[in-house]
Coordinates of C-alpha atoms in Angstrom, one line a residue:
Chain R
M239 CA -33.9 5.7 -19.1
K240 CA -33.7 9.3 -18.1
I241 CA -35.5 11.8 -20.1
P242 CA -33.4 14.7 -21.1
I243 CA -34.7 18.5 -20.4
K244 CA -34.5 19.3 -24.1
D245 CA -37.2 16.8 -24.5
L246 CA -39.8 18.1 -22.0
A247 CA -42.1 21.5 -23.2
F248 CA -42.8 23.7 -19.9
F249 CA -46.2 25.5 -20.1
V250 CA -47.7 28.0 -18.1
L251 CA -50.7 26.6 -16.9
Q252 CA -54.1 27.9 -18.8
Q253 CA -57.7 27.9 -18.0
N254 CA -58.0 25.5 -21.2
S255 CA -55.3 23.4 -20.1
D256 CA -56.2 19.5 -21.0
L257 CA -55.1 17.8 -17.3
T258 CA -57.0 14.6 -18.2
S259 CA -53.6 12.8 -18.7
F260 CA -51.8 13.1 -15.3
T261 CA -52.2 10.6 -12.5
C262 CA -49.6 10.3 -9.8
I263 CA -49.4 8.3 -6.8
E264 CA -50.8 10.7 -4.2
P265 CA -54.5 11.7 -4.4
E266 CA -54.0 15.0 -2.9
L267 CA -51.6 15.8 -5.8
N268 CA -54.0 14.9 -8.4
N269 CA -57.0 16.5 -6.8
F270 CA -54.8 19.7 -6.3
L271 CA -54.0 20.0 -10.0
K272 CA -57.6 18.9 -11.1
E273 CA -60.1 20.8 -8.9
D274 CA -58.0 23.7 -7.6
S275 CA -55.1 24.6 -9.9
K276 CA -56.8 26.8 -12.3
I277 CA -58.7 28.7 -9.3
Y278 CA -55.0 29.7 -7.9
Q279 CA -53.9 30.7 -11.2
K280 CA -56.9 32.6 -12.1
T281 CA -56.8 34.7 -8.9
H282 CA -53.0 34.9 -9.0
M283 CA -52.8 33.2 -5.7
A284 CA -50.3 30.4 -6.9
I285 CA -48.9 29.8 -10.4
T286 CA -48.4 26.0 -11.8
Y287 CA -46.2 24.7 -14.6
L288 CA -47.3 21.8 -16.7
V289 CA -44.2 19.9 -18.3
H290 CA -45.5 18.0 -21.5
Y291 CA -43.5 14.8 -22.7
E292 CA -45.0 12.6 -25.6
G293 CA -48.4 14.6 -25.6
N294 CA -49.1 14.1 -21.9
V295 CA -48.8 15.8 -18.9
A296 CA -45.8 14.1 -17.1
G297 CA -45.4 16.4 -14.2
Y298 CA -46.3 19.9 -12.9
F299 CA -45.2 22.3 -10.0
T300 CA -46.9 25.1 -8.4
L301 CA -45.2 28.5 -7.1
V302 CA -45.9 31.0 -4.4
N303 CA -44.1 33.6 -2.9
D304 CA -43.2 32.7 0.9
N305 CA -41.4 33.7 4.0
I306 CA -39.4 32.3 6.5
F307 CA -39.4 33.6 10.1
Y308 CA -37.0 32.6 12.7
E309 CA -36.9 33.6 16.5
H310 CA -34.3 36.3 17.9
L311 CA -31.3 34.1 18.9
E312 CA -29.1 35.1 21.9
E313 CA -25.9 34.3 19.6
D314 CA -27.2 36.0 17.1
D315 CA -23.9 37.7 15.2
R316 CA -24.9 38.4 11.9
P317 CA -23.6 41.7 10.2
S318 CA -26.2 44.5 10.4
F319 CA -27.6 43.7 6.7
F320 CA -28.8 40.4 8.0
I321 CA -30.7 41.3 10.8
H322 CA -34.4 40.9 9.3
K323 CA -35.3 38.0 11.1
R324 CA -37.7 37.2 7.7
Y325 CA -36.2 35.8 5.0
P326 CA -38.0 36.1 1.4
A327 CA -38.7 32.7 0.0
I328 CA -40.4 30.8 -2.9
K329 CA -42.3 28.2 -2.2
I330 CA -42.6 24.7 -4.2
A331 CA -46.2 24.5 -3.1
R332 CA -46.8 21.4 -5.5
L333 CA -44.4 19.2 -7.2
A334 CA -45.3 15.9 -8.8
T335 CA -44.6 13.7 -11.4
S336 CA -47.1 11.4 -13.3
Q337 CA -47.2 7.9 -12.6
K338 CA -46.4 6.9 -15.7
Y339 CA -42.9 8.9 -16.3
E340 CA -41.7 7.9 -12.6
R341 CA -37.7 7.7 -12.0
R342 CA -36.9 9.1 -15.5
G343 CA -35.8 12.2 -14.1
I344 CA -38.6 14.6 -14.6
G345 CA -38.5 15.6 -10.9
E346 CA -34.9 16.7 -11.1
N347 CA -35.8 19.0 -14.4
M348 CA -38.7 20.7 -12.6
L349 CA -36.7 21.6 -9.9
K350 CA -33.9 22.6 -12.3
V351 CA -36.8 25.1 -14.3
V352 CA -37.8 26.1 -10.6
I353 CA -34.5 27.5 -9.9
K354 CA -34.2 29.2 -12.7
L355 CA -37.7 31.1 -12.6
A356 CA -36.3 31.8 -8.7
L357 CA -33.4 33.5 -10.2
N358 CA -35.1 35.3 -12.5
I359 CA -37.8 36.6 -10.1
S360 CA -35.1 37.4 -7.6
E361 CA -33.5 40.0 -10.1
I362 CA -37.4 41.5 -9.9
S363 CA -38.0 41.3 -5.9
G364 CA -35.6 40.4 -3.5
C365 CA -36.0 36.1 -2.4
R366 CA -33.3 33.8 -1.6
I367 CA -34.7 30.8 -0.3
L368 CA -36.9 28.1 -1.5
T369 CA -39.2 26.2 0.7
V370 CA -41.1 23.2 0.2
D371 CA -43.4 21.1 2.4
A372 CA -42.9 17.5 1.1
K373 CA -44.8 14.4 1.8
P374 CA -43.0 11.9 3.4
K375 CA -42.1 9.7 0.7
A376 CA -40.9 12.9 -1.4
V377 CA -38.2 14.0 1.8
G378 CA -35.1 11.9 0.6
F379 CA -35.8 13.7 -3.2
Y380 CA -35.2 17.5 -1.8
I381 CA -32.4 16.5 0.5
K382 CA -30.6 15.0 -2.0
Y383 CA -30.5 18.4 -3.7
G384 CA -29.4 20.3 -0.7
F385 CA -32.6 21.1 1.0
R386 CA -32.5 21.1 4.8
K387 CA -35.2 19.5 6.9
V388 CA -37.0 20.9 9.5
L389 CA -37.2 18.9 12.8
R390 CA -40.6 20.3 13.9
K391 CA -43.2 18.0 12.2
S392 CA -46.4 19.3 10.8
D393 CA -49.5 17.7 10.0
D394 CA -48.6 15.2 6.9
T395 CA -45.8 16.9 5.4
I396 CA -42.1 18.1 6.4
P397 CA -40.9 21.4 5.5
L398 CA -37.5 22.2 3.8
Y399 CA -35.4 25.0 2.8
R400 CA -32.4 25.8 0.7
D401 CA -30.6 28.9 -0.4
F402 CA -30.2 29.1 -4.2
H403 CA -28.3 32.3 -4.4
T404 CA -24.9 30.5 -3.6
D405 CA -22.7 30.8 -6.8
Y406 CA -21.3 27.6 -7.9
Q407 CA -19.8 29.0 -11.3
Chain W
M137 CA -60.9 20.5 -2.7
A138 CA -57.4 19.9 -2.0
K139 CA -55.5 20.9 1.1
P140 CA -54.9 24.4 1.0
I141 CA -51.6 25.9 0.2
E142 CA -50.2 27.2 3.5
L143 CA -47.9 30.0 3.5
G144 CA -44.7 31.1 6.0
L145 CA -42.5 29.0 7.8
E146 CA -41.8 29.8 11.1
L147 CA -38.5 28.1 13.0
K148 CA -38.2 28.2 16.5
G149 CA -35.6 26.5 18.7
Q150 CA -33.2 24.1 17.3
D151 CA -34.7 24.8 14.0
A152 CA -34.0 28.4 14.5
K153 CA -30.3 27.7 15.6
N154 CA -29.6 25.3 12.5
F155 CA -31.2 27.9 9.9
H156 CA -29.3 30.6 11.5
K157 CA -25.9 28.4 10.9
Y158 CA -26.9 27.5 7.5
I159 CA -27.7 31.1 6.6
Q160 CA -24.5 31.9 6.7
N161 CA -22.9 30.1 4.6
P162 CA -25.1 27.6 3.0
S163 CA -22.6 26.2 0.3
I164 CA -20.8 24.2 3.2
Y165 CA -24.3 22.4 3.5
D166 CA -24.8 21.7 0.0
T167 CA -24.8 18.4 -1.6
P168 CA -23.0 17.3 -5.1
D169 CA -26.2 16.8 -6.7
G170 CA -27.2 20.5 -5.1
K171 CA -24.4 22.2 -6.2
R172 CA -24.8 20.5 -10.0
I173 CA -28.4 21.4 -10.4
L174 CA -27.9 25.2 -9.1
R175 CA -25.0 25.7 -12.0
E176 CA -27.5 23.7 -14.9
A177 CA -30.3 26.0 -13.5
V178 CA -28.2 28.9 -14.4
A179 CA -27.3 27.5 -17.4
L180 CA -30.9 27.2 -18.8
D181 CA -32.4 29.5 -21.3
S182 CA -35.2 31.5 -19.9
S183 CA -37.3 30.7 -23.1
I184 CA -37.6 27.3 -21.7
I185 CA -41.2 28.2 -19.9
R186 CA -43.8 28.6 -22.4
R187 CA -47.1 30.5 -22.6

């Protein structure tokens, strides 16, 4: 059964946050949260958010400023205000759901909050793209929500991106 | 220590062409769930994040 977003509590990670209740299927994502996230937080190099449900950490995501660079194209006919080859972006550096709450909509709710935060940030500092380096198993999740997959393969992750400023109201 | 966070997505060749087409009109590439989540995100109260 899906958990509605109103039943979830979203917190900014604190140095005294208790992370012991979180375990997901990707060891790398467990290690990041438990060993590195507080260092990134303290140094303002990446900001992690926790999702609480039933007193447990049900998920987390980490955001950082990013950019997309793309090489010049001969057929480039962009209007002059789009001549920049770098697009400011926000990267979902990590996003993981606790094994205990998989398939209950936590991932979608986290992505929704990520988009809300990105929209708010873009009112202060220009950005319009979300990027993510997804584990192969998670690529389908992002494609479902309109992310575009990059053909080039990196080590063990697949880069994806999506615009978050299209108005569907 | 986990793998460090890497920044900057560099697109070349076909990836650059794909992005070029995409960014001119992202909505035609969007999915029904992508459109829905964007609408729902806009409607969220910013106070949903606590400190």
